[in-house]
Amino acid sequence: MPIRSKLPAFPCAGTQTSHAPTRRDFIYGLGSSLGSVALTALLAEEASAEMGVSTGPHHPARAKQVIFLMMEGGPSHIDTFDPKPTLDRRHLERFTRKGAEKSAMESGSRYYVKSPFRFRRVGQSGADMAENWESLATVADELCFYRGCQVDSVNHPTALYQFNCGNRFGGDPALGSWINYGLGRINQNLPGFIVLPELSYPQGGAANWSNGFLPARYQGTPLRPTGPPILDLTPPTGVTSEHQRRNLDLLASLNQRHAKNHPQEESLRARMEAYELAFRMQTEVPAALDLSTLVVWCGEFGRTPDNGVRQGTAYGRDHNPKAMTIWLAGGGCRAGETIGATDELGAEAVEEVHHIRDLHVTLLHLLGLDDSRLTYYHAGRFKQLSQFGGTLINGLIG
Amino acid sequence: MLVASGELNRTVGGIPNRPEINPEVAFQPRTVMGSVAAAWTPNPLPQQRHRRSLYALKLRGLSDPMLEVFNKPGPDFSCERRDTSTVTPQVFSLLNGKNTLARSLALAADLLAADAKDEQAVDQCFERILSRTPTPPERAACLAHWRDLTKLEASVNYPRQHLPLKIQRTVIEEMTGEMVSFFEHLPAHADFVPDLQPADCDARTRGLASICLVLFNSNEFITVD
């Protein structure tokens, strides 16, 4: 418990930032479970009269928690997990896109561009990987590569929203919020949906992990990469722990009188407890998690086999919503297989082709949730992650 | 809170205003196509900032975290009634956030400017925040708290806080994956007139502000009877 001992007894108190726990300490304190949807279930259940309380899984779950690795920016499948020898032969061959194939980012002449990276086959399963993947190659047989996914948008923010929240227009609940809504076993006070953003927030900002129209307790908690991991975790400079403790004692005595006059109001008690819990938050280490974890690696879209020449020298790749590679591991997925395929150039998925909504339906399914039953009444209709329903991608399920 | 502290600007309509938000969020780099979005810059004058949240500028990619933890409705649909939730980040925001502290100091300074006696000041705190007078035990508890806190506060030296005129920003470069740092200049901060800060107030005012802060955090203030 060396890391635990570094944490202050009162996480809200203390004035020295050097004592503020880092994001790493904080996560460690949560049982090293990133994005753990099961975290909420580790604490005692708490009755709640509030609307929209989750009801638990619809069927036995294969996965109990998810680590969703969103590689913001649209990693090129052609340069990572989906080699295209044809492009080596046609490197710098010039061509024109016509009509509907024209890119929104059209910039004069276009060229086919080969990958600058060498590929090799790794693991017993012979998975395709660029040479740059050193560590990942050692676990290749645990991964399920999926080459059939397609999305609707060529723009980063809208594609990110669609991947993270199901809807190209920001404002819908994120995948993690839906899962918490479906599975959270109700102690609403600890984050069950944790977000680890990089230094700069992704395009589209915090709406990528918002609870949307779901209640705020399903909102993603971003743990900040620098400084205190949670906003306002520490009191203003100069406020000591003694000061805070006295304020809290006065608050407790005032609240107790108020609660006596409103004995039936469960939410008041929950609010009082939230204040004490806030102090304990990092010092409580939940039991270690031995539950199966589903890992998903993806970007918001793939890349094209071609591009215009940028500044005369750089051969980039254009945004491509029609082809990408996603990999999944654990949580009831197939292992050591590659599902689906893109065409000869990597321009478009041609086998096991599914819209992103079907991937969402499949992820929920692995977690024991039925997308068509995981609904929330908002703005006149029952809404769901897939928007209007989708189908399972059976090929991904082990 | 702005009503209780007497700071609310009741102007109706007009150009959206830019209140102060949590500085970590205001300065959080956000990627926009090929670049980084500018930092959130609050309006320079307190009366410009202290309006109903209805009139605050809403950016999709950057929302006020304090409103967010209290179920801020999204910009896409009309919202007939907010959901209610009780989540721990609300505690952090209300108890430790700059906003509640600034309102508490403003209210405490306002009450003491009228040269009120201690009992009167505590009574007025309750009236302004909870619309009632305290019971005798509450009054006694608050007076004792005020005395203790004033003693505690007398030994604390608060630094005066300024908004920075430039901030260093570090991002990961899109094409190379390398960390890149640069300075963003924020000349608008030169005209910024801050809210009342702990450094502006004596220990007695800060002690009374502690009572205000506690009342702003009480169930009676937050929930509707």
Coordinates of C-alpha atoms in Angstrom, one line a residue:
Chain A
M1 CA 0.0 0.0 0.0
P2 CA 2.8 2.5 -0.6
I3 CA 0.8 4.7 -2.8
R4 CA -2.2 4.8 -0.5
S5 CA 0.0 6.0 2.4
K6 CA 0.9 9.0 0.3
L7 CA -2.7 10.2 0.2
P8 CA -3.8 12.9 2.7
A9 CA -6.2 11.8 5.4
F10 CA -8.6 14.5 4.2
P11 CA -8.5 14.6 0.4
C12 CA -10.5 17.9 0.4
A13 CA -8.2 19.5 2.9
G14 CA -4.6 20.7 3.0
T15 CA -3.1 23.5 1.2
Q16 CA 0.0 22.1 -0.3
T17 CA -0.4 21.1 -3.8
S18 CA 2.5 18.7 -3.4
H19 CA 0.2 16.7 -1.2
A20 CA -2.6 16.6 -3.7
P21 CA -2.8 13.1 -5.2
T22 CA -1.9 12.7 -8.8
R23 CA -4.2 11.1 -11.3
R24 CA -2.1 8.0 -11.0
D25 CA -2.5 7.8 -7.3
F26 CA -6.2 8.4 -7.6
I27 CA -6.7 5.6 -10.1
Y28 CA -4.5 3.3 -8.0
G29 CA -6.8 4.1 -5.1
L30 CA -9.8 2.9 -7.1
G31 CA -8.3 -0.5 -7.5
S32 CA -6.5 0.3 -10.7
S33 CA -9.7 -0.1 -12.6
L34 CA -9.8 2.4 -15.5
G35 CA -13.3 3.1 -16.8
S36 CA -14.6 0.6 -14.4
V37 CA -18.4 0.3 -14.7
A38 CA -18.5 -2.1 -11.9
L39 CA -17.0 0.3 -9.5
T40 CA -20.3 1.7 -8.4
A41 CA -21.4 -1.8 -7.5
L42 CA -18.6 -2.2 -5.1
L43 CA -20.2 0.0 -2.5
A44 CA -23.3 -0.6 -0.6
E45 CA -26.5 -0.2 -2.5
E46 CA -28.4 2.9 -1.8
A47 CA -32.1 3.3 -2.2
S48 CA -33.1 6.2 -4.3
A49 CA -36.4 7.7 -5.2
E50 CA -34.9 9.6 -8.1
M51 CA -35.9 9.0 -11.7
G52 CA -33.9 6.9 -14.0
V53 CA -32.2 4.5 -11.6
S54 CA -30.6 1.6 -13.4
T55 CA -32.2 -1.8 -13.2
G56 CA -29.2 -4.1 -13.7
P57 CA -28.4 -6.4 -16.6
H58 CA -30.9 -7.8 -19.0
H59 CA -29.0 -11.1 -19.5
P60 CA -25.8 -12.7 -18.1
A61 CA -22.9 -10.5 -18.9
R62 CA -19.7 -11.6 -20.6
A63 CA -17.9 -8.4 -19.6
K64 CA -18.2 -6.5 -16.3
Q65 CA -16.2 -3.5 -17.2
V66 CA -14.8 -1.8 -20.3
I67 CA -11.6 0.1 -21.1
F68 CA -12.4 2.1 -24.2
L69 CA -9.2 3.4 -25.8
M70 CA -10.3 6.2 -28.2
M71 CA -7.3 7.1 -30.4
E72 CA -8.6 10.5 -31.3
G73 CA -7.6 11.7 -34.7
G74 CA -8.5 8.8 -36.9
P75 CA -5.6 6.3 -36.9
S76 CA -4.9 4.9 -40.3
H77 CA -5.8 1.3 -40.6
I78 CA -3.6 1.0 -43.7
D79 CA -0.6 1.9 -41.6
T80 CA -1.4 -0.1 -38.4
F81 CA -3.3 -3.3 -38.8
D82 CA -4.6 -3.6 -42.4
P83 CA -1.6 -3.8 -44.9
K84 CA -2.3 -3.1 -48.5
P85 CA 0.5 -4.5 -50.8
T86 CA -1.4 -3.1 -53.8
L87 CA -0.6 0.4 -52.6
D88 CA 3.2 -0.5 -52.7
R89 CA 2.8 -1.2 -56.4
R90 CA 0.6 1.8 -57.1
H91 CA 2.6 4.3 -55.0
L92 CA 2.3 7.9 -56.3
E93 CA 0.0 6.7 -59.2
R94 CA -2.1 9.7 -60.0
F95 CA -5.8 9.6 -60.3
T96 CA -9.0 11.7 -60.0
R97 CA -12.0 11.2 -57.8
K98 CA -15.2 12.0 -59.4
G99 CA -18.8 12.8 -58.3
A100 CA -19.8 11.4 -55.0
E101 CA -16.3 10.0 -54.4
K102 CA -14.8 13.5 -54.3
S103 CA -13.4 14.3 -50.9
A104 CA -14.6 17.2 -48.9
M105 CA -10.9 17.9 -48.4
E106 CA -10.1 17.8 -52.1
S107 CA -6.9 19.5 -52.9
G108 CA -6.0 19.2 -56.6
S109 CA -4.3 16.0 -57.9
R110 CA -4.5 12.9 -55.8
Y111 CA -2.0 10.0 -55.5
Y112 CA -2.1 6.5 -54.1
V113 CA 0.3 6.4 -51.2
K114 CA 2.0 3.3 -49.8
S115 CA 2.5 2.9 -46.1
P116 CA 5.9 4.1 -44.8
F117 CA 5.8 1.2 -42.3
R118 CA 6.8 -2.4 -42.7
F119 CA 4.3 -5.0 -41.7
R120 CA 4.7 -8.5 -40.3
R121 CA 2.4 -11.3 -39.1
V122 CA 2.5 -11.9 -35.4
G123 CA 1.3 -14.5 -32.9
Q124 CA 0.0 -18.0 -33.7
S125 CA -3.0 -16.4 -35.3
G126 CA -0.7 -14.5 -37.7
A127 CA -2.3 -11.1 -37.1
D128 CA -1.2 -8.2 -39.3
M129 CA 0.7 -5.5 -37.5
A130 CA 3.0 -2.7 -38.5
E131 CA 6.5 -3.2 -37.1
N132 CA 6.1 -0.2 -34.8
W133 CA 3.8 -2.3 -32.5
E134 CA 6.3 -4.0 -30.3
S135 CA 4.5 -4.8 -27.1
L136 CA 1.1 -5.3 -28.7
A137 CA 2.6 -8.0 -30.9
T138 CA 3.2 -10.1 -27.8
V139 CA -0.5 -10.3 -27.0
A140 CA -1.8 -10.6 -30.6
D141 CA -3.5 -13.9 -30.0
E142 CA -5.7 -12.3 -27.4
L143 CA -7.0 -9.7 -29.8
C144 CA -10.0 -9.7 -32.1
F145 CA -9.4 -7.4 -35.1
Y146 CA -12.4 -6.0 -36.8
R147 CA -12.2 -4.4 -40.2
G148 CA -15.9 -4.0 -41.1
C149 CA -17.0 -0.9 -39.1
Q150 CA -18.2 2.2 -40.9
V151 CA -19.4 5.6 -39.6
D152 CA -21.2 8.5 -41.1
S153 CA -18.9 11.5 -40.7
V154 CA -15.6 12.7 -42.2
N155 CA -15.1 15.4 -39.6
H156 CA -13.3 14.8 -36.3
P157 CA -15.8 16.2 -33.8
T158 CA -18.9 14.8 -35.3
A159 CA -17.2 11.4 -35.8
L160 CA -16.0 11.4 -32.2
Y161 CA -19.5 12.2 -31.0
Q162 CA -20.9 9.4 -33.0
F163 CA -18.3 6.9 -31.7
N164 CA -18.6 8.0 -28.1
C165 CA -22.2 8.9 -27.9
G166 CA -24.0 7.2 -30.8
N167 CA -25.1 10.5 -32.4
R168 CA -23.1 12.8 -34.7
F169 CA -24.6 15.8 -32.9
G170 CA -23.1 16.2 -29.5
G171 CA -25.4 16.2 -26.5
D172 CA -26.4 12.5 -26.3
P173 CA -25.2 10.4 -23.4
A174 CA -21.8 8.7 -23.8
L175 CA -21.4 5.0 -24.0
G176 CA -20.0 4.9 -20.5
S177 CA -23.1 6.9 -19.2
W178 CA -25.4 4.4 -20.9
I179 CA -23.5 1.5 -19.3
N180 CA -23.6 3.1 -15.9
Y181 CA -27.3 3.8 -16.4
G182 CA -27.8 0.2 -17.2
L183 CA -25.5 -1.5 -14.7
G184 CA -24.6 0.9 -12.0
R185 CA -25.7 -0.7 -8.7
I186 CA -26.8 2.6 -7.4
N187 CA -24.3 4.0 -5.0
Q188 CA -24.2 7.2 -7.0
N189 CA -21.4 8.9 -5.2
L190 CA -18.3 7.4 -6.7
P191 CA -17.6 7.7 -10.4
G192 CA -18.3 4.6 -12.3
F193 CA -17.3 6.1 -15.6
I194 CA -13.8 7.5 -15.6
V195 CA -12.2 9.4 -18.5
L196 CA -8.5 9.8 -18.9
P197 CA -8.0 12.6 -21.5
E198 CA -4.6 13.6 -22.8
L199 CA -3.2 17.0 -22.2
S200 CA -5.5 18.7 -24.7
Y201 CA -9.2 17.7 -24.7
P202 CA -10.3 16.0 -27.9
Q203 CA -12.2 17.9 -30.6
G204 CA -15.8 18.3 -29.4
G205 CA -14.5 18.7 -25.8
A206 CA -16.2 17.3 -22.7
A207 CA -19.4 16.5 -24.6
N208 CA -17.6 13.3 -25.6
W209 CA -18.1 11.9 -22.1
S210 CA -21.2 13.8 -21.0
N211 CA -24.3 12.2 -19.5
G212 CA -26.4 14.1 -22.1
F213 CA -30.1 13.7 -21.1
L214 CA -29.3 11.1 -18.5
P215 CA -29.1 12.3 -14.9
A216 CA -25.7 13.8 -13.9
R217 CA -24.6 10.8 -11.8
Y218 CA -24.0 8.9 -15.0
Q219 CA -21.6 11.6 -16.3
G220 CA -18.0 10.7 -17.0
T221 CA -15.5 12.0 -14.5
P222 CA -12.3 13.2 -16.3
L223 CA -9.2 12.6 -14.2
R224 CA -6.9 15.4 -15.2
P225 CA -3.5 14.5 -16.4
T226 CA -1.7 17.2 -14.4
G227 CA -2.5 18.7 -11.0
P228 CA -5.4 17.4 -8.8
P229 CA -7.2 14.8 -10.7
I230 CA -10.7 16.1 -10.0
L231 CA -11.9 19.7 -10.2
D232 CA -12.1 21.6 -6.9
L233 CA -10.8 18.5 -5.1
T234 CA -8.7 20.8 -2.9
P235 CA -10.0 23.9 -1.1
P236 CA -8.9 27.4 -2.0
T237 CA -5.3 28.3 -1.1
G238 CA -5.1 29.2 2.6
V239 CA -8.0 27.1 3.8
T240 CA -6.7 24.5 6.2
S241 CA -8.1 21.1 7.0
E242 CA -9.1 22.3 10.5
H243 CA -11.0 25.1 8.9
Q244 CA -12.8 22.7 6.6
R245 CA -13.6 20.2 9.3
R246 CA -15.2 22.9 11.4
N247 CA -17.3 24.1 8.5
L248 CA -18.4 20.6 7.9
D249 CA -19.3 20.0 11.5
L250 CA -21.5 23.2 11.5
L251 CA -23.0 22.0 8.2
A252 CA -23.8 18.6 9.7
S253 CA -25.6 20.1 12.7
L254 CA -27.6 22.5 10.5
N255 CA -28.5 19.7 8.1
Q256 CA -29.6 17.4 11.0
R257 CA -32.2 19.8 12.2
H258 CA -33.5 20.2 8.6
A259 CA -33.6 16.5 8.1
K260 CA -35.6 16.1 11.3
N261 CA -38.3 18.2 9.8
H262 CA -38.2 16.3 6.5
P263 CA -37.8 12.6 7.7
Q264 CA -39.3 11.2 4.5
E265 CA -36.7 12.9 2.2
E266 CA -34.2 10.2 1.3
S267 CA -32.3 12.5 -1.1
L268 CA -31.5 14.9 1.8
R269 CA -29.7 12.1 3.6
A270 CA -27.9 11.2 0.5
R271 CA -26.7 14.8 0.1
M272 CA -25.4 14.8 3.7
E273 CA -23.6 11.6 3.1
A274 CA -22.1 12.9 -0.1
Y275 CA -20.2 15.6 2.0
E276 CA -18.6 13.0 4.2
L277 CA -17.9 10.7 1.3
A278 CA -16.2 13.5 -0.5
F279 CA -13.6 13.5 2.3
R280 CA -13.2 9.7 2.3
M281 CA -13.1 9.4 -1.5
Q282 CA -9.5 8.5 -2.1
T283 CA -8.7 6.8 1.1
E284 CA -11.2 4.0 0.5
V285 CA -9.7 1.3 -1.7
P286 CA -12.4 -0.9 -3.1
A287 CA -11.8 -4.6 -3.2
A288 CA -9.5 -5.7 -6.1
L289 CA -11.4 -6.4 -9.2
D290 CA -11.2 -9.9 -10.6
L291 CA -14.0 -9.4 -13.1
S292 CA -13.6 -9.8 -16.8
T293 CA -12.6 -6.6 -18.6
L294 CA -13.4 -5.8 -22.2
V295 CA -10.8 -3.7 -24.0
V296 CA -11.7 -1.7 -27.1
W297 CA -9.2 0.1 -29.3
C298 CA -10.5 2.4 -32.0
G299 CA -10.3 5.8 -33.6
E300 CA -13.3 7.9 -34.8
F301 CA -12.6 6.8 -38.4
G302 CA -9.9 5.3 -40.7
R303 CA -7.9 6.9 -43.4
T304 CA -7.9 6.8 -47.2
P305 CA -5.4 5.0 -49.5
D306 CA -4.7 8.3 -51.2
N307 CA -4.3 12.0 -50.6
G308 CA -3.3 15.2 -52.2
V309 CA 0.3 16.2 -51.8
R310 CA 0.7 18.6 -48.9
Q311 CA 3.3 21.3 -49.3
G312 CA 4.8 19.4 -52.1
T313 CA 6.4 16.7 -50.0
A314 CA 4.2 15.1 -47.4
Y315 CA 1.9 12.3 -48.4
G316 CA -0.8 12.3 -45.8
R317 CA -4.0 10.4 -45.8
D318 CA -7.5 11.7 -45.9
H319 CA -10.4 11.0 -43.5
N320 CA -12.2 7.8 -44.3
P321 CA -15.5 6.9 -42.6
K322 CA -15.9 3.8 -44.8
A323 CA -12.9 1.8 -43.5
M324 CA -11.0 1.4 -40.2
T325 CA -9.6 -1.2 -37.9
I326 CA -10.9 -1.7 -34.4
W327 CA -9.5 -4.3 -32.0
L328 CA -11.2 -5.8 -29.0
A329 CA -9.9 -8.1 -26.2
G330 CA -11.4 -10.0 -23.4
G331 CA -15.0 -9.7 -22.2
G332 CA -16.4 -12.4 -24.3
C333 CA -14.9 -11.5 -27.6
R334 CA -13.3 -13.8 -30.0
A335 CA -9.5 -14.0 -29.6
G336 CA -6.8 -14.3 -32.2
E337 CA -9.0 -13.6 -35.2
T338 CA -9.5 -11.0 -37.8
I339 CA -13.1 -10.3 -38.7
G340 CA -14.2 -8.5 -41.8
A341 CA -12.1 -7.1 -44.5
T342 CA -11.6 -3.9 -46.6
D343 CA -11.1 -3.8 -50.3
E344 CA -7.8 -4.2 -52.1
L345 CA -6.9 -0.5 -51.5
G346 CA -8.3 -0.2 -48.0
A347 CA -10.8 2.3 -49.2
E348 CA -14.0 0.7 -48.0
A349 CA -15.1 -2.2 -45.9
V350 CA -16.4 -5.1 -47.9
E351 CA -16.9 -8.0 -45.5
E352 CA -18.9 -8.1 -42.3
V353 CA -19.8 -4.5 -42.9
H354 CA -21.6 -2.9 -40.0
H355 CA -22.5 0.6 -39.0
I356 CA -21.0 1.9 -35.7
R357 CA -24.5 1.5 -34.1
D358 CA -24.1 -2.3 -34.5
L359 CA -20.8 -2.1 -32.6
H360 CA -22.5 -0.2 -29.8
V361 CA -25.3 -2.8 -29.7
T362 CA -22.6 -5.5 -29.5
L363 CA -20.6 -3.8 -26.7
L364 CA -23.8 -3.4 -24.7
H365 CA -24.7 -7.1 -25.3
L366 CA -21.3 -8.2 -24.0
L367 CA -22.0 -6.2 -20.8
G368 CA -25.4 -7.9 -20.4
L369 CA -27.4 -5.1 -21.8
D370 CA -30.0 -5.1 -24.6
D371 CA -29.8 -1.8 -26.5
S372 CA -33.5 -1.9 -27.4
R373 CA -34.4 -2.2 -23.7
L374 CA -31.8 0.3 -22.4
T375 CA -33.9 3.3 -23.1
Y376 CA -34.5 6.7 -21.5
Y377 CA -37.6 8.8 -22.1
H378 CA -36.5 12.2 -23.4
A379 CA -37.9 14.9 -25.7
G380 CA -41.0 12.9 -26.5
R381 CA -39.6 9.4 -27.2
F382 CA -37.6 6.6 -25.7
K383 CA -34.0 7.1 -26.7
Q384 CA -31.3 4.5 -27.0
L385 CA -27.5 4.4 -27.7
S386 CA -27.9 3.0 -31.2
Q387 CA -30.5 5.9 -31.9
F388 CA -33.0 3.7 -33.7
G389 CA -31.9 0.1 -33.0
G390 CA -29.2 -2.1 -34.5
T391 CA -28.0 -5.7 -34.9
L392 CA -25.5 -7.7 -33.1
I393 CA -22.1 -8.3 -34.8
N394 CA -22.1 -12.0 -34.1
G395 CA -18.7 -12.5 -35.7
L396 CA -17.1 -10.6 -32.8
I397 CA -18.6 -12.7 -30.0
G398 CA -16.7 -15.7 -28.8
Chain B
M1 CA -26.3 32.7 -4.4
L2 CA -25.9 36.0 -6.4
V3 CA -29.3 37.1 -5.1
A4 CA -28.3 36.3 -1.5
S5 CA -25.0 38.1 -1.8
G6 CA -26.7 41.1 -3.4
E7 CA -24.5 40.9 -6.5
L8 CA -27.0 39.7 -9.2
N9 CA -27.3 41.9 -12.2
R10 CA -31.0 41.7 -13.1
T11 CA -30.7 43.0 -16.7
V12 CA -32.9 40.9 -19.0
G13 CA -31.7 39.6 -22.3
G14 CA -28.8 41.1 -24.4
I15 CA -25.5 39.7 -25.4
P16 CA -24.4 36.5 -23.6
N17 CA -22.0 37.2 -20.8
R18 CA -18.9 35.3 -19.8
P19 CA -18.8 34.5 -16.1
E20 CA -15.7 33.2 -14.3
I21 CA -15.6 29.4 -14.4
N22 CA -13.2 27.0 -12.8
P23 CA -9.8 28.2 -13.9
E24 CA -8.5 24.7 -14.6
V25 CA -11.3 24.3 -17.1
A26 CA -11.0 27.9 -18.5
F27 CA -7.3 27.2 -19.3
Q28 CA -7.8 23.6 -20.3
P29 CA -6.3 23.2 -23.9
R30 CA -9.0 21.9 -26.3
T31 CA -8.1 20.7 -29.7
V32 CA -9.9 22.3 -32.6
M33 CA -9.1 21.5 -36.2
G34 CA -5.3 21.9 -36.6
S35 CA -5.0 24.1 -33.5
V36 CA -5.9 24.7 -29.9
A37 CA -9.0 26.7 -28.9
A38 CA -8.5 30.0 -27.1
A39 CA -8.8 30.0 -23.3
W40 CA -12.1 31.0 -21.7
T41 CA -11.9 34.8 -20.9
P42 CA -14.4 36.1 -18.4
N43 CA -16.0 39.6 -18.8
P44 CA -13.8 42.2 -17.1
L45 CA -16.4 43.7 -14.7
P46 CA -18.1 41.9 -11.9
Q47 CA -21.5 43.3 -12.9
Q48 CA -21.0 41.9 -16.4
R49 CA -20.2 38.5 -15.0
H50 CA -22.9 38.3 -12.3
R51 CA -26.0 37.5 -14.4
R52 CA -28.4 34.6 -14.3
S53 CA -26.7 31.5 -15.8
L54 CA -29.5 31.6 -18.5
Y55 CA -27.5 34.5 -20.1
A56 CA -24.1 32.9 -20.0
L57 CA -22.4 32.1 -23.3
K58 CA -22.7 28.4 -24.0
L59 CA -20.0 26.7 -26.0
R60 CA -20.6 23.1 -26.9
G61 CA -17.1 22.0 -26.4
L62 CA -16.6 23.9 -23.1
S63 CA -19.3 24.0 -20.5
D64 CA -19.2 25.5 -17.0
P65 CA -18.4 22.4 -14.8
M66 CA -20.4 23.8 -11.9
L67 CA -23.6 23.9 -14.0
E68 CA -22.7 20.5 -15.5
V69 CA -22.6 18.7 -12.1
F70 CA -26.1 20.1 -11.4
N71 CA -27.6 18.7 -14.6
K72 CA -27.2 21.6 -16.9
P73 CA -29.5 20.9 -19.8
G74 CA -28.0 20.4 -23.2
P75 CA -28.2 23.0 -25.9
D76 CA -30.1 20.9 -28.4
F77 CA -33.5 20.4 -26.8
S78 CA -35.8 22.5 -24.7
C79 CA -35.8 21.3 -21.0
E80 CA -39.1 21.5 -19.2
R81 CA -37.5 20.3 -15.9
R82 CA -34.0 19.5 -14.9
D83 CA -33.2 16.1 -13.5
T84 CA -32.1 16.0 -9.9
S85 CA -29.0 14.1 -8.9
T86 CA -26.7 13.9 -5.9
V87 CA -23.1 13.3 -6.9
T88 CA -19.9 14.0 -5.0
P89 CA -18.5 16.4 -7.6
Q90 CA -21.3 18.7 -6.5
V91 CA -19.7 18.8 -3.1
F92 CA -16.3 19.7 -4.5
S93 CA -17.8 22.4 -6.6
L94 CA -19.9 24.0 -3.9
L95 CA -17.5 23.6 -1.0
N96 CA -14.2 24.2 -2.6
G97 CA -15.1 26.2 -5.7
K98 CA -14.2 29.8 -6.2
N99 CA -17.7 30.8 -6.9
T100 CA -19.3 29.9 -3.6
L101 CA -16.3 31.4 -1.7
A102 CA -16.6 34.7 -3.7
R103 CA -20.4 34.9 -3.0
S104 CA -19.8 34.2 0.7
L105 CA -17.2 36.9 1.0
A106 CA -19.4 39.4 -0.8
L107 CA -22.3 38.7 1.5
A108 CA -20.2 38.8 4.6
A109 CA -18.6 42.1 3.6
D110 CA -22.0 43.5 2.7
L111 CA -23.5 42.6 6.1
L112 CA -20.5 44.0 8.1
A113 CA -20.4 47.2 6.0
A114 CA -23.7 48.1 7.7
D115 CA -22.0 48.0 11.0
A116 CA -24.2 45.2 12.3
K117 CA -23.7 43.6 15.7
D118 CA -22.7 40.0 15.7
E119 CA -26.1 38.6 16.5
Q120 CA -27.7 40.8 13.8
A121 CA -25.1 39.8 11.2
V122 CA -25.8 36.1 11.8
D123 CA -29.6 36.7 11.7
Q124 CA -29.2 38.5 8.4
C125 CA -27.1 35.7 7.0
F126 CA -29.9 33.3 7.6
E127 CA -32.5 35.8 6.3
R128 CA -30.5 36.5 3.1
I129 CA -29.7 32.8 2.4
L130 CA -32.5 30.8 4.0
S131 CA -35.3 33.4 4.2
R132 CA -35.8 32.8 7.9
T133 CA -34.2 33.8 11.3
P134 CA -32.0 31.2 13.1
T135 CA -33.3 29.3 16.1
P136 CA -31.5 30.2 19.3
P137 CA -29.3 27.1 19.2
E138 CA -28.4 27.8 15.6
R139 CA -27.5 31.4 16.4
A140 CA -25.3 30.3 19.3
A141 CA -23.6 27.6 17.2
C142 CA -22.9 30.2 14.4
L143 CA -21.6 32.8 16.8
A144 CA -19.2 30.3 18.4
H145 CA -18.2 29.2 14.9
W146 CA -17.5 32.8 13.8
R147 CA -15.4 33.4 16.9
D148 CA -13.3 30.3 16.3
L149 CA -12.9 30.9 12.6
T150 CA -11.9 34.5 13.2
K151 CA -9.2 33.3 15.5
L152 CA -8.1 30.8 12.9
E153 CA -8.3 33.2 10.0
A154 CA -6.1 35.8 11.9
S155 CA -3.1 33.7 11.4
V156 CA -3.6 33.0 7.6
N157 CA -2.0 35.2 5.0
Y158 CA -3.9 34.8 1.7
P159 CA -2.1 35.6 -1.5
R160 CA -3.8 38.0 -3.8
Q161 CA -4.8 36.2 -7.0
H162 CA -4.5 37.6 -10.5
L163 CA -5.6 36.2 -13.8
P164 CA -2.4 35.5 -15.8
L165 CA -1.6 37.7 -18.8
K166 CA -0.1 34.7 -20.5
I167 CA -0.3 31.0 -20.0
Q168 CA 1.9 28.2 -21.2
R169 CA 0.1 25.5 -23.1
T170 CA 1.4 22.1 -23.9
V171 CA -0.2 19.9 -26.5
I172 CA 0.7 16.9 -28.5
E173 CA 1.4 17.9 -32.1
E174 CA -1.0 16.2 -34.5
M175 CA 1.5 15.3 -37.2
T176 CA 4.6 14.3 -35.1
G177 CA 3.1 13.1 -31.8
E178 CA 5.6 15.3 -30.0
M179 CA 4.9 17.6 -27.0
V180 CA 4.8 21.2 -28.0
S181 CA 4.6 24.1 -25.6
F182 CA 3.7 27.7 -26.5
F183 CA 2.5 30.8 -24.7
E184 CA -1.0 32.1 -25.2
H185 CA -1.3 35.8 -24.4
L186 CA -4.4 37.0 -22.7
P187 CA -4.4 40.8 -22.9
A188 CA -8.1 40.9 -21.9
H189 CA -7.1 39.9 -18.4
A190 CA -5.3 43.2 -17.9
D191 CA -8.7 44.9 -17.5
F192 CA -10.1 42.2 -15.3
V193 CA -11.6 43.5 -12.0
P194 CA -11.7 40.5 -9.7
D195 CA -14.5 39.6 -7.2
L196 CA -13.8 40.2 -3.5
Q197 CA -11.0 37.9 -2.5
P198 CA -9.9 36.6 1.0
A199 CA -6.9 38.9 0.7
D200 CA -9.3 41.9 0.6
C201 CA -11.0 41.0 3.8
D202 CA -10.1 41.0 7.5
A203 CA -10.3 37.8 9.6
R204 CA -13.7 38.8 11.1
T205 CA -15.2 39.1 7.6
R206 CA -13.6 35.8 6.5
G207 CA -15.0 34.2 9.6
L208 CA -18.5 35.3 8.8
A209 CA -18.0 34.2 5.2
S210 CA -17.4 30.7 6.5
I211 CA -20.9 30.7 7.9
C212 CA -22.3 31.9 4.6
L213 CA -20.3 29.1 2.8
V214 CA -21.8 26.6 5.2
L215 CA -25.3 27.9 4.6
F216 CA -24.8 27.9 0.8
N217 CA -23.9 24.2 1.2
S218 CA -26.9 23.3 3.5
N219 CA -29.7 21.1 2.4
E220 CA -32.1 23.8 3.3
F221 CA -30.6 26.2 0.7
I222 CA -30.0 23.6 -2.0
T223 CA -33.3 21.8 -1.9
V224 CA -36.8 23.1 -2.2
D225 CA -39.0 22.7 0.9

